Amino acid sequence: MKTNNKKQSVFVILLLLLFIVAVPSAMADITGSAHDFSAESWTVDNQICVVCHTPHSGDTASNAPLWNHATTTATFTLYSSSTMNATVSQPGGRSKLCLSCHDGTVALDSFGGNTGGTTISGGALLSTDLGNDHPISITYDSALATADGELSDPSSALSGLGGTIEADMLFSSSMMECSSCHDVHNSAGVPALLVKANTGSDLCLTCHIK
Ligand code: HEC
Ligand code: HEC
Ligand code: HEC
Ligand code: HEC
């Protein structure tokens, strides 16, 4: 009986430790992430959100609320492959928001109606050539999963984020975009602003059956 109690309290302590370790990642946010622009000379009053959103006079037509950043008008080179079943189209509005900084054609500080001069560089510069990047702006539905044979059915397979792939990772019911894999606000607190960690290719294996 005594040893059993001891075992139980060790178990409770382990659980508590797990909780303490797990909480900081649940509280992760944009502060300190690659999208924390507060230390940049080109933002206004050390603000983070203003580069992308504004409380007033925002662009309500966009795919993000109260959008404040100039949008790219580039035509992109798309991913193409003979083994792919999906049809790739020019980036949809939601992915265009990302490409408005990441394609390098629009300055980071082109927001609030101003035209800036600082463009993105390094690994984060994807350019207008998306031919070597994971396809986006594709319809990923049950029919595609059946046609492909090696994709989970997004309407029933779980994402690991609380619901199905369709509910948690797709937009306008079945569109795959940059935000299918990325969380622009770093809510998950995992590297590369991903929606979930890619340890052991977990992210990839959410959709791909390999
Ligand atoms: C680098 C650009 C960027 C920055 C900086 C940014 N956001 Fe966003 N935000 C977006 C995008 C893009 C979306 C649309 C959702 C998506 O595609 O993931 C969005 C969506 C939202 C939404 C609506 C739904 C959601 O996803 O939560 C709210 C609210 C929001 N942002 C608030 C904020 C606040 C507050 C800040 C500053 C602390 C901020 N954002 C900073 C790009 C940004
Ligand atoms: C206002 C401009 C802007 C917008 C809009 C924007 N980003 Fe970024 N992003 C940046 C900058 C600047 C960096 C940091 C580049 C660096 O560190 O050199 C960055 C970094 C990243 C990184 C690398 C993170 C890391 O930790 O290495 C990812 C991933 C990313 N962005 C994805 C996105 C996605 C997805 C969207 C749209 C939902 C988006 N970004 C929208 C400016 C932007
Ligand atoms: C299928 C999932 C997926 C999609 C879709 C996706 N990404 Fe990523 N992205 C990743 C992963 C995983 C990484 C980190 C992998 C690595 O480079 O090690 C990454 C890395 C990045 C980085 C950091 C690159 C670097 O070397 O610093 C940027 C910036 C980025 N993505 C932006 C985007 C943008 C913008 C889009 C849409 C045009 C997009 N991603 C679409 C999965 C994705
Ligand atoms: C949200 C779901 C999703 C995630 C997450 C995802 N993919 Fe995909 N991926 C797809 C879909 C859908 C296609 C299109 C497949 C087709 O039509 O044949 C695709 C296509 C591809 C292709 C091109 C296949 C071809 O035949 O040309 C490769 C390679 C790939 N994914 C690798 C990855 C890797 C690596 C990761 C993890 C970093 C990843 N994917 C994450 C959904 C996803």
XYZ file of C-alpha atoms and ligand atoms in Angstrom:
382
model
C 0.000 0.000 0.000
C 2.752 2.449 1.028
C 4.915 1.821 -2.019
C 1.824 2.241 -4.131
C 1.206 5.698 -2.605
C 4.828 6.613 -3.208
C 4.516 5.556 -6.824
C 1.373 7.626 -7.121
C 2.982 10.778 -5.723
C 5.996 10.336 -8.026
C 3.527 10.066 -10.884
C 1.732 13.266 -9.773
C 5.058 15.139 -9.518
C 6.006 13.940 -13.012
C 2.647 15.120 -14.321
C 3.156 18.540 -12.709
C 6.650 18.794 -14.221
C 5.232 17.905 -17.633
C 2.611 20.620 -17.212
C 5.212 23.240 -16.287
C 7.336 22.294 -19.299
C 4.325 22.276 -21.620
C 2.788 25.613 -20.599
C 5.361 28.054 -22.034
C 4.884 26.660 -25.566
C 1.113 27.006 -25.213
C 1.641 30.665 -24.365
C 4.018 31.291 -27.272
C 3.195 34.261 -29.440
C 4.567 36.640 -32.028
C 6.831 38.445 -29.522
C 10.430 37.404 -30.117
C 9.536 35.481 -33.297
C 10.766 36.287 -36.802
C 7.587 38.358 -37.210
C 8.331 40.557 -34.195
C 9.257 43.744 -36.043
C 9.354 45.914 -32.890
C 13.156 46.360 -33.015
C 13.246 47.294 -36.719
C 14.129 50.875 -37.593
C 11.437 50.835 -40.286
C 8.423 50.138 -38.054
C 6.440 52.856 -36.251
C 6.929 53.366 -32.484
C 8.336 49.836 -32.012
C 4.961 48.373 -33.013
C 4.593 44.760 -34.183
C 1.065 44.495 -35.577
C 0.974 47.769 -37.537
C 3.179 46.386 -40.312
C 0.372 43.945 -41.184
C -2.806 45.291 -39.512
C -4.240 48.664 -38.593
C -7.099 49.512 -36.220
C -8.450 52.110 -38.690
C -8.710 52.460 -42.458
C -7.653 48.844 -42.973
C -8.247 46.841 -46.130
C -11.411 44.908 -45.300
C -11.439 43.113 -48.649
C -8.331 41.138 -47.810
C -8.007 37.641 -46.323
C -6.747 39.015 -43.004
C -8.668 41.457 -40.838
C -7.864 45.169 -41.223
C -4.891 44.542 -43.527
C -2.340 47.360 -43.677
C 0.446 46.111 -45.996
C 0.849 46.736 -49.727
C 0.075 43.591 -51.748
C 2.212 41.966 -54.416
C 1.061 42.089 -58.045
C 3.715 39.645 -59.298
C 3.007 36.702 -61.592
C 4.608 33.617 -60.088
C 6.374 30.630 -61.594
C 4.362 27.699 -60.214
C 5.374 24.279 -58.930
C 4.889 21.671 -61.605
C 5.462 17.933 -61.604
C 4.346 14.979 -63.716
C 3.532 12.884 -60.640
C 1.222 15.445 -59.084
C -2.567 15.094 -59.329
C -3.542 18.556 -58.090
C -3.737 21.602 -60.350
C -1.647 24.517 -59.123
C -3.002 28.008 -59.661
C -1.530 31.465 -59.097
C -1.286 32.136 -55.321
C -4.669 32.837 -53.734
C -5.279 36.015 -51.746
C -4.305 34.478 -48.447
C -0.907 33.316 -49.694
C -0.437 36.603 -51.519
C -0.411 38.326 -48.131
C 2.702 36.323 -47.232
C 4.279 36.779 -50.637
C 3.778 40.534 -50.287
C 6.949 40.459 -48.184
C 8.417 37.067 -49.047
C 8.627 37.449 -52.853
C 10.904 40.474 -52.465
C 8.964 42.679 -54.913
C 7.250 44.753 -52.192
C 9.268 46.431 -49.422
C 8.720 45.324 -45.805
C 8.040 48.931 -44.859
C 5.394 49.488 -47.552
C 2.502 49.685 -45.117
C -0.073 52.239 -44.045
C -0.110 53.679 -47.574
C 3.638 54.436 -47.582
C 6.150 53.077 -50.081
C 9.188 51.717 -48.243
C 12.668 50.674 -49.340
C 13.765 47.703 -47.174
C 13.196 44.332 -48.835
C 13.453 40.851 -47.338
C 16.704 38.896 -47.765
C 18.365 35.598 -46.897
C 16.495 32.290 -46.652
C 13.168 34.055 -46.097
C 13.317 35.513 -49.634
C 11.326 32.991 -51.679
C 11.347 35.176 -54.846
C 8.601 34.979 -57.481
C 9.815 31.505 -58.489
C 7.718 29.042 -56.465
C 8.761 26.136 -58.697
C 11.021 24.773 -55.960
C 8.555 25.264 -53.095
C 5.760 23.024 -51.758
C 2.692 23.577 -53.985
C 0.137 26.052 -52.610
C -3.216 27.290 -53.878
C -4.268 23.762 -54.739
C -7.627 22.161 -53.996
C -7.070 19.364 -51.484
C -10.315 17.459 -51.079
C -11.496 13.854 -50.734
C -11.443 13.422 -54.533
C -7.760 14.403 -54.687
C -6.962 12.007 -51.832
C -8.664 9.170 -53.731
C -6.965 10.059 -57.025
C -3.542 10.263 -55.374
C -3.860 7.197 -53.146
C -1.162 8.426 -50.765
C -2.934 11.373 -49.165
C -5.187 11.351 -46.093
C -8.822 12.271 -46.682
C -8.879 15.862 -45.342
C -12.573 15.711 -44.448
C -12.091 12.856 -41.989
C -8.371 12.567 -41.100
C -7.359 14.413 -37.934
C -4.793 17.214 -38.057
C -3.563 16.759 -34.501
C -4.595 20.381 -33.863
C -8.085 19.608 -32.570
C -10.149 18.777 -35.651
C -9.840 17.464 -39.192
C -7.212 18.578 -41.715
C -9.988 20.384 -43.582
C -11.182 22.300 -40.502
C -7.747 23.208 -39.137
C -5.426 23.518 -42.133
C -7.460 24.369 -45.238
C -9.162 27.588 -46.306
C -12.428 28.233 -48.165
C -13.118 24.588 -47.233
C -10.440 22.921 -49.364
C -7.623 25.287 -50.382
C -4.071 24.579 -49.297
C -2.120 27.820 -48.707
C 1.040 28.970 -46.875
C -1.017 29.129 -43.662
C -1.857 25.416 -43.957
C 1.644 24.759 -42.618
C 2.556 28.108 -41.048
C 1.153 30.211 -38.236
C 2.020 33.819 -38.955
C 1.599 34.730 -35.260
C 3.738 31.871 -33.927
C 0.880 30.581 -31.739
C 2.291 27.057 -31.590
C 5.744 28.330 -30.654
C 7.597 25.799 -32.804
C 10.518 26.591 -35.157
C 9.890 28.141 -38.573
C 6.489 29.476 -37.430
C 4.922 26.102 -38.199
C 1.377 25.162 -37.121
C 2.853 22.050 -35.494
C 6.365 20.715 -34.982
C 7.867 18.751 -37.843
C 9.795 16.384 -35.567
C 9.979 12.994 -37.277
C 8.239 14.682 -40.250
C 5.034 14.889 -38.183
C 3.765 17.842 -40.179
C 4.327 16.157 -43.555
C 2.790 12.875 -42.347
C -0.378 14.711 -41.295
C -1.415 14.750 -44.970
C 0.973 12.379 -46.739
C 0.690 8.620 -46.219
C 4.253 7.447 -46.708
C 3.604 39.497 -40.661
C 2.238 39.932 -40.730
C 1.403 39.910 -39.471
C 1.692 40.448 -38.245
C 2.960 41.162 -37.820
C 0.516 40.263 -37.433
N -0.448 39.599 -38.133
Fe -2.359 39.154 -37.513
N -2.729 38.189 -39.277
C -1.856 38.104 -40.334
C -2.431 37.263 -41.360
C -1.785 36.911 -42.682
C -3.698 36.844 -40.878
C -4.703 35.920 -41.565
C -4.659 34.554 -40.946
C -3.748 33.595 -41.641
O -3.669 33.575 -42.871
O -3.077 32.831 -40.941
C -3.882 37.468 -39.574
C -5.004 37.324 -38.757
C -5.200 37.989 -37.566
C -6.405 37.933 -36.756
C -7.667 37.136 -37.095
C -7.684 35.674 -36.903
C -6.481 35.005 -36.327
O -5.738 34.351 -37.066
O -6.243 35.157 -35.121
C -6.196 38.715 -35.675
C -7.170 38.991 -34.545
C -4.838 39.254 -35.771
N -4.265 38.788 -36.940
C -4.254 40.094 -34.844
C -2.910 40.451 -34.822
C -2.267 41.216 -33.753
C -2.965 41.735 -32.511
C -0.946 41.374 -34.108
C 0.174 42.030 -33.323
C 0.423 41.494 -31.977
C -0.784 40.723 -35.407
N -1.975 40.166 -35.778
C 0.398 40.707 -36.119
C -0.620 38.717 -40.414
C 0.051 39.369 -39.386
C 5.347 42.498 -43.406
C 6.140 41.521 -44.094
C 5.840 40.061 -43.890
C 4.636 39.391 -44.107
C 3.317 39.970 -44.581
C 4.901 38.008 -43.812
N 6.206 37.843 -43.421
Fe 7.104 36.116 -42.880
N 8.841 37.110 -42.442
C 9.049 38.463 -42.645
C 10.385 38.823 -42.203
C 11.014 40.217 -42.268
C 10.971 37.626 -41.720
C 12.344 37.476 -41.088
C 13.397 37.376 -42.127
C 14.763 37.231 -41.510
O 14.879 36.851 -40.347
O 15.711 37.515 -42.238
C 9.971 36.579 -41.893
C 10.175 35.251 -41.559
C 9.278 34.236 -41.842
C 9.529 32.831 -41.624
C 10.805 32.222 -41.036
C 10.616 32.038 -39.572
C 11.847 31.605 -38.839
O 11.733 31.486 -37.602
O 12.895 31.405 -39.457
C 8.411 32.151 -42.028
C 8.198 30.675 -41.972
C 7.473 33.139 -42.516
N 8.023 34.380 -42.375
C 6.228 32.822 -43.035
C 5.248 33.749 -43.379
C 3.908 33.414 -43.775
C 3.382 32.018 -43.937
C 3.247 34.581 -43.992
C 1.798 34.781 -44.382
C 0.779 34.092 -43.581
C 4.206 35.665 -43.763
N 5.401 35.107 -43.379
C 3.944 37.013 -43.912
C 8.144 39.357 -43.163
C 6.813 39.076 -43.468
C 3.652 21.914 -46.822
C 3.961 22.801 -45.769
C 4.441 24.180 -46.124
C 3.851 25.094 -46.962
C 2.582 24.958 -47.768
C 4.680 26.282 -46.901
N 5.739 26.078 -46.063
Fe 7.171 27.413 -45.561
N 8.171 25.994 -44.510
C 7.690 24.744 -44.226
C 8.637 24.035 -43.400
C 8.488 22.613 -42.878
C 9.715 24.924 -43.193
C 10.989 24.682 -42.400
C 11.777 23.744 -43.239
C 13.151 24.112 -43.418
O 13.414 24.953 -44.305
O 13.920 23.544 -42.693
C 9.395 26.152 -43.916
C 10.215 27.266 -43.966
C 9.806 28.508 -44.451
C 10.573 29.734 -44.366
C 11.960 29.880 -43.763
C 12.983 29.597 -44.817
C 14.385 29.842 -44.365
O 15.277 29.173 -44.915
O 14.602 30.685 -43.499
C 9.820 30.723 -44.944
C 10.192 32.179 -45.085
C 8.593 30.114 -45.401
N 8.612 28.764 -45.091
C 7.560 30.797 -45.993
C 6.489 30.184 -46.654
C 5.552 30.882 -47.517
C 5.564 32.371 -47.783
C 4.691 29.943 -48.001
C 3.627 30.128 -49.049
C 4.079 30.715 -50.305
C 5.080 28.655 -47.401
N 6.174 28.850 -46.607
C 4.408 27.451 -47.600
C 6.494 24.211 -44.668
C 5.625 24.799 -45.565
C -1.956 20.155 -45.263
C -1.557 18.979 -46.012
C -0.116 18.816 -46.420
C 1.005 18.933 -45.646
C 1.090 19.311 -44.189
C 2.119 18.626 -46.499
N 1.679 18.337 -47.754
Fe 2.831 17.871 -49.348
N 1.223 17.934 -50.561
C -0.080 18.014 -50.130
C -0.962 17.912 -51.268
C -2.478 17.968 -51.226
C -0.137 17.756 -52.409
C -0.572 17.543 -53.864
C -0.441 16.051 -54.151
C -0.856 15.652 -55.552
O -1.737 16.307 -56.110
O -0.309 14.683 -56.087
C 1.238 17.770 -51.921
C 2.343 17.632 -52.723
C 3.622 17.393 -52.263
C 4.757 17.063 -53.085
C 4.766 17.010 -54.593
C 4.351 15.658 -55.087
C 4.531 15.518 -56.555
O 4.045 14.480 -57.063
O 5.130 16.346 -57.229
C 5.807 16.829 -52.251
C 7.196 16.391 -52.629
C 5.333 17.065 -50.897
N 3.991 17.395 -50.960
C 6.083 16.956 -49.765
C 5.709 17.397 -48.510
C 6.593 17.534 -47.383
C 8.074 17.200 -47.397
C 5.860 18.020 -46.357
C 6.302 18.385 -44.973
C 7.286 19.474 -44.899
C 4.499 18.165 -46.844
N 4.455 17.774 -48.142
C 3.436 18.618 -46.081
C -0.504 18.223 -48.838
C 0.321 18.433 -47.750
